[in-house]
Amino acid sequence: MANKSVFASLKGRLLPAASAKNLAGAPAYTYSDAHALAQLAMTGTFGQTFYQDPMQELSRTLELAQKVDPSFLAKAAVYTRAEGHMKDMPAVLLAVLSGRDPILFQRVFGRVVDNGKMLRTFVQVMRSGQTGRKSLGSAPKRMVANWLTGASDRALLQANVGNDPSLADVIRMVHPKPASKAREALFAWIIGKPCDVALLPENVQDFLRFKKTGRGRVPDVPFQMLTQLELSTKQWAGIAENASWQMTRMNLNTFLRHGVLALPKMRRMIADRLRDPDLIAKARVFPYQLMTAYQALSAEMPEEIREALHDAMELSVQNVPKLRGQVVVAPDVSGSMSGAVTGFRKGATTATRFVDVAGLVSAAVLRRNPSATVLPFEVKVRETRLEPRDTILTNAARLADQWGGGTNCAAPLQWLLKKGRAPDLVIIVSDNQSWAHNQYGNAGTVMMQAWEKLKQRNPQAKLVCIDIAPYGTTQAKERADVLNIGGFSDTVFDQIAAFAGGEMGPDHWVGQIEAIDV
């Protein structure tokens, strides 16, 4: 026989050669600058992760933000805020844009800075000096001032919660020109200057009276303004009654602690609110937010509230599509998936890990596609039986419990080959830091080699790689049958369906960002 290392099959030799090393030191593929920025922007949170510290992530973000066209940068900032519900990253992209293209910056400012917290985050980023300047500059200063003068009273009160910078700091910095005596009084009150109390919004006046006397109905102001006060259980119930959906989700343990959930009527009302489909849609609920809320529940939380969160999760992923043919979904449960999705951030680290998100995506696909095969993997596949009728949260937790081991992104494909399977669609959910096959050469990554063999069985098969970490490389080279998506928002499910159905090409994810009108 001829030497196989010299006379390898033509199909194998045409596989794209690995073009980079991932952060685990193994062969990988790089993205284009635009795709790399999109992937980073949809997953990055500037926290300490398994392979990367916050400054490395920031450096990579700034490098890519300078390389791409300013128009794409503007669109990425809008997309990551509107579709990805990201927080810090859109502010960073917007800050870079302010220096690269002030006109585009002004066009998209209001679409990125859509609430007071985002406003304060943007100012914080600008003042840090990390994006090239320590002062706001004329255009950013004008846009911040315009936001302050145009915001509603309630939006300003909500923005008046938090520090570094506080809203008072921002007002002193940009000197907004109030359009009315009432707004002038509100600005003065926020920054601690004397003002005509009679001109303040009615709810602020109610708050000042309540703070002074402790009597009467709890004022309708942001929850955080009331936490400094000594309140009765009845008054806490009043706060819970007026709470938004997101505030309710974030303060279940607080309500429990103050006796609100011991009141049957209040417990029932809060449970009904949590599972209300209209409120869930209006709140733009991110499925992992529900998972985080569930994971953080006190052991004493009433079962009625736990069940309501299960119901809310089912509703939040209703747009997960039914997929044609044989579907396989493979969540990475390896050791590097143990980090928090926000990274480690002192005082603000979420309980939700990358492995939890991988389990969540897999469980959501299984809920809508009961015949799908779920293959959790690390160096090898861990065969786990899931019940499609179990709740998403239950199945996601079951998958996350498989955590541990090295990383071999080829493992689920190798398992399918060994079992003689020929699926129509394979979905991999991973951080892409595969290292268990430290092999180099011209034949591509081990994952691409396995995929090519699987394609020989089913030429129409498609592979979707959902990358949920901000590391910037992939194990599967993008081509007509391979789609790489960054992030873990529910828009990912629509993209999977469109790609599987032949309605979009592998570059369509970046194309969606490109399609945004700025």
PDB file of N, CA, C and O in Angstrom, residues 19 25 45 48 83 101 106 115 142 149 185 191 218 258 267 341 364-365 404 435 441 459:
ATOM      1  N   SER A  19      -5.962  27.596  11.439  1.00  0.00           N
ATOM      2  CA  SER A  19      -5.270  28.866  11.200  1.00  0.00           C
ATOM      3  C   SER A  19      -4.822  29.551  12.480  1.00  0.00           C
ATOM      4  O   SER A  19      -4.271  30.643  12.434  1.00  0.00           O
ATOM      5  N   GLY A  25      -4.375  26.237  23.695  1.00  0.00           N
ATOM      6  CA  GLY A  25      -3.162  25.872  22.973  1.00  0.00           C
ATOM      7  C   GLY A  25      -3.338  24.858  21.877  1.00  0.00           C
ATOM      8  O   GLY A  25      -2.356  24.326  21.358  1.00  0.00           O
ATOM      9  N   THR A  45     -18.392  39.974  28.876  1.00  0.00           N
ATOM     10  CA  THR A  45     -18.961  40.713  30.009  1.00  0.00           C
ATOM     11  C   THR A  45     -17.886  41.380  30.858  1.00  0.00           C
ATOM     12  O   THR A  45     -18.189  41.965  31.887  1.00  0.00           O
ATOM     13  N   GLN A  48     -13.726  37.882  34.939  1.00  0.00           N
ATOM     14  CA  GLN A  48     -12.689  36.840  34.900  1.00  0.00           C
ATOM     15  C   GLN A  48     -13.312  35.508  34.496  1.00  0.00           C
ATOM     16  O   GLN A  48     -14.246  35.030  35.140  1.00  0.00           O
ATOM     17  N   GLU A  83     -30.878  43.030  20.653  1.00  0.00           N
ATOM     18  CA  GLU A  83     -31.132  41.605  20.468  1.00  0.00           C
ATOM     19  C   GLU A  83     -30.414  40.732  21.501  1.00  0.00           C
ATOM     20  O   GLU A  83     -30.922  39.685  21.884  1.00  0.00           O
ATOM     21  N   ASP A 101     -16.501  57.870  14.509  1.00  0.00           N
ATOM     22  CA  ASP A 101     -17.471  58.489  13.614  1.00  0.00           C
ATOM     23  C   ASP A 101     -18.547  59.198  14.445  1.00  0.00           C
ATOM     24  O   ASP A 101     -19.574  58.602  14.780  1.00  0.00           O
ATOM     25  N   GLN A 106     -23.987  59.703  17.055  1.00  0.00           N
ATOM     26  CA  GLN A 106     -25.193  60.437  17.445  1.00  0.00           C
ATOM     27  C   GLN A 106     -26.458  59.761  16.927  1.00  0.00           C
ATOM     28  O   GLN A 106     -27.498  59.796  17.572  1.00  0.00           O
ATOM     29  N   ASN A 115     -31.808  53.305  28.704  1.00  0.00           N
ATOM     30  CA  ASN A 115     -32.277  53.561  30.066  1.00  0.00           C
ATOM     31  C   ASN A 115     -31.162  54.245  30.853  1.00  0.00           C
ATOM     32  O   ASN A 115     -30.035  54.411  30.360  1.00  0.00           O
ATOM     33  N   ARG A 142     -23.100  66.312  24.678  1.00  0.00           N
ATOM     34  CA  ARG A 142     -24.392  66.811  24.181  1.00  0.00           C
ATOM     35  C   ARG A 142     -25.451  65.715  24.189  1.00  0.00           C
ATOM     36  O   ARG A 142     -26.601  65.945  24.578  1.00  0.00           O
ATOM     37  N   THR A 149     -32.457  65.703  29.590  1.00  0.00           N
ATOM     38  CA  THR A 149     -33.561  66.655  29.455  1.00  0.00           C
ATOM     39  C   THR A 149     -34.795  66.010  28.841  1.00  0.00           C
ATOM     40  O   THR A 149     -35.917  66.422  29.118  1.00  0.00           O
ATOM     41  N   ALA A 185     -36.163  71.769  39.173  1.00  0.00           N
ATOM     42  CA  ALA A 185     -36.276  71.376  40.582  1.00  0.00           C
ATOM     43  C   ALA A 185     -35.838  69.929  40.770  1.00  0.00           C
ATOM     44  O   ALA A 185     -35.153  69.593  41.755  1.00  0.00           O
ATOM     45  N   ILE A 191     -29.062  66.349  42.707  1.00  0.00           N
ATOM     46  CA  ILE A 191     -27.670  66.684  43.026  1.00  0.00           C
ATOM     47  C   ILE A 191     -27.521  67.269  44.428  1.00  0.00           C
ATOM     48  O   ILE A 191     -26.419  67.650  44.833  1.00  0.00           O
ATOM     49  N   VAL A 218     -47.231  53.360  50.633  1.00  0.00           N
ATOM     50  CA  VAL A 218     -45.862  53.330  50.112  1.00  0.00           C
ATOM     51  C   VAL A 218     -45.823  54.064  48.772  1.00  0.00           C
ATOM     52  O   VAL A 218     -46.606  53.764  47.867  1.00  0.00           O
ATOM     53  N   HIS A 258     -39.010  39.478  54.194  1.00  0.00           N
ATOM     54  CA  HIS A 258     -39.844  40.486  54.859  1.00  0.00           C
ATOM     55  C   HIS A 258     -41.297  40.045  55.023  1.00  0.00           C
ATOM     56  O   HIS A 258     -42.168  40.870  55.303  1.00  0.00           O
ATOM     57  N   ARG A 267     -48.670  35.970  47.736  1.00  0.00           N
ATOM     58  CA  ARG A 267     -47.941  34.854  47.130  1.00  0.00           C
ATOM     59  C   ARG A 267     -48.581  34.461  45.799  1.00  0.00           C
ATOM     60  O   ARG A 267     -47.892  34.251  44.795  1.00  0.00           O
ATOM     61  N   VAL A 341     -21.298  32.966  33.606  1.00  0.00           N
ATOM     62  CA  VAL A 341     -21.461  33.562  32.277  1.00  0.00           C
ATOM     63  C   VAL A 341     -21.102  35.038  32.277  1.00  0.00           C
ATOM     64  O   VAL A 341     -20.789  35.603  31.228  1.00  0.00           O
ATOM     65  N   ALA A 364     -34.080  23.307  26.004  1.00  0.00           N
ATOM     66  CA  ALA A 364     -35.093  24.048  25.244  1.00  0.00           C
ATOM     67  C   ALA A 364     -35.319  23.413  23.871  1.00  0.00           C
ATOM     68  O   ALA A 364     -36.460  23.295  23.404  1.00  0.00           O
ATOM     69  N   VAL A 365     -34.233  23.002  23.216  1.00  0.00           N
ATOM     70  CA  VAL A 365     -34.369  22.317  21.923  1.00  0.00           C
ATOM     71  C   VAL A 365     -35.128  21.008  22.104  1.00  0.00           C
ATOM     72  O   VAL A 365     -36.024  20.668  21.306  1.00  0.00           O
ATOM     73  N   GLY A 404     -17.517  18.495  34.297  1.00  0.00           N
ATOM     74  CA  GLY A 404     -16.179  18.041  34.667  1.00  0.00           C
ATOM     75  C   GLY A 404     -15.467  17.348  33.521  1.00  0.00           C
ATOM     76  O   GLY A 404     -16.095  16.776  32.626  1.00  0.00           O
ATOM     77  N   TRP A 435      -9.062  20.836  23.463  1.00  0.00           N
ATOM     78  CA  TRP A 435      -7.614  20.620  23.545  1.00  0.00           C
ATOM     79  C   TRP A 435      -7.218  19.156  23.661  1.00  0.00           C
ATOM     80  O   TRP A 435      -6.027  18.823  23.620  1.00  0.00           O
ATOM     81  N   GLY A 441      -1.351  19.972  11.524  1.00  0.00           N
ATOM     82  CA  GLY A 441      -1.141  19.463  10.173  1.00  0.00           C
ATOM     83  C   GLY A 441      -2.042  20.191   9.202  1.00  0.00           C
ATOM     84  O   GLY A 441      -2.603  21.233   9.512  1.00  0.00           O
ATOM     85  N   PRO A 459     -24.961  13.933   3.025  1.00  0.00           N
ATOM     86  CA  PRO A 459     -24.404  15.138   2.404  1.00  0.00           C
ATOM     87  C   PRO A 459     -25.204  16.407   2.708  1.00  0.00           C
ATOM     88  O   PRO A 459     -24.681  17.512   2.587  1.00  0.00           O
TER      89      PRO A 459
END
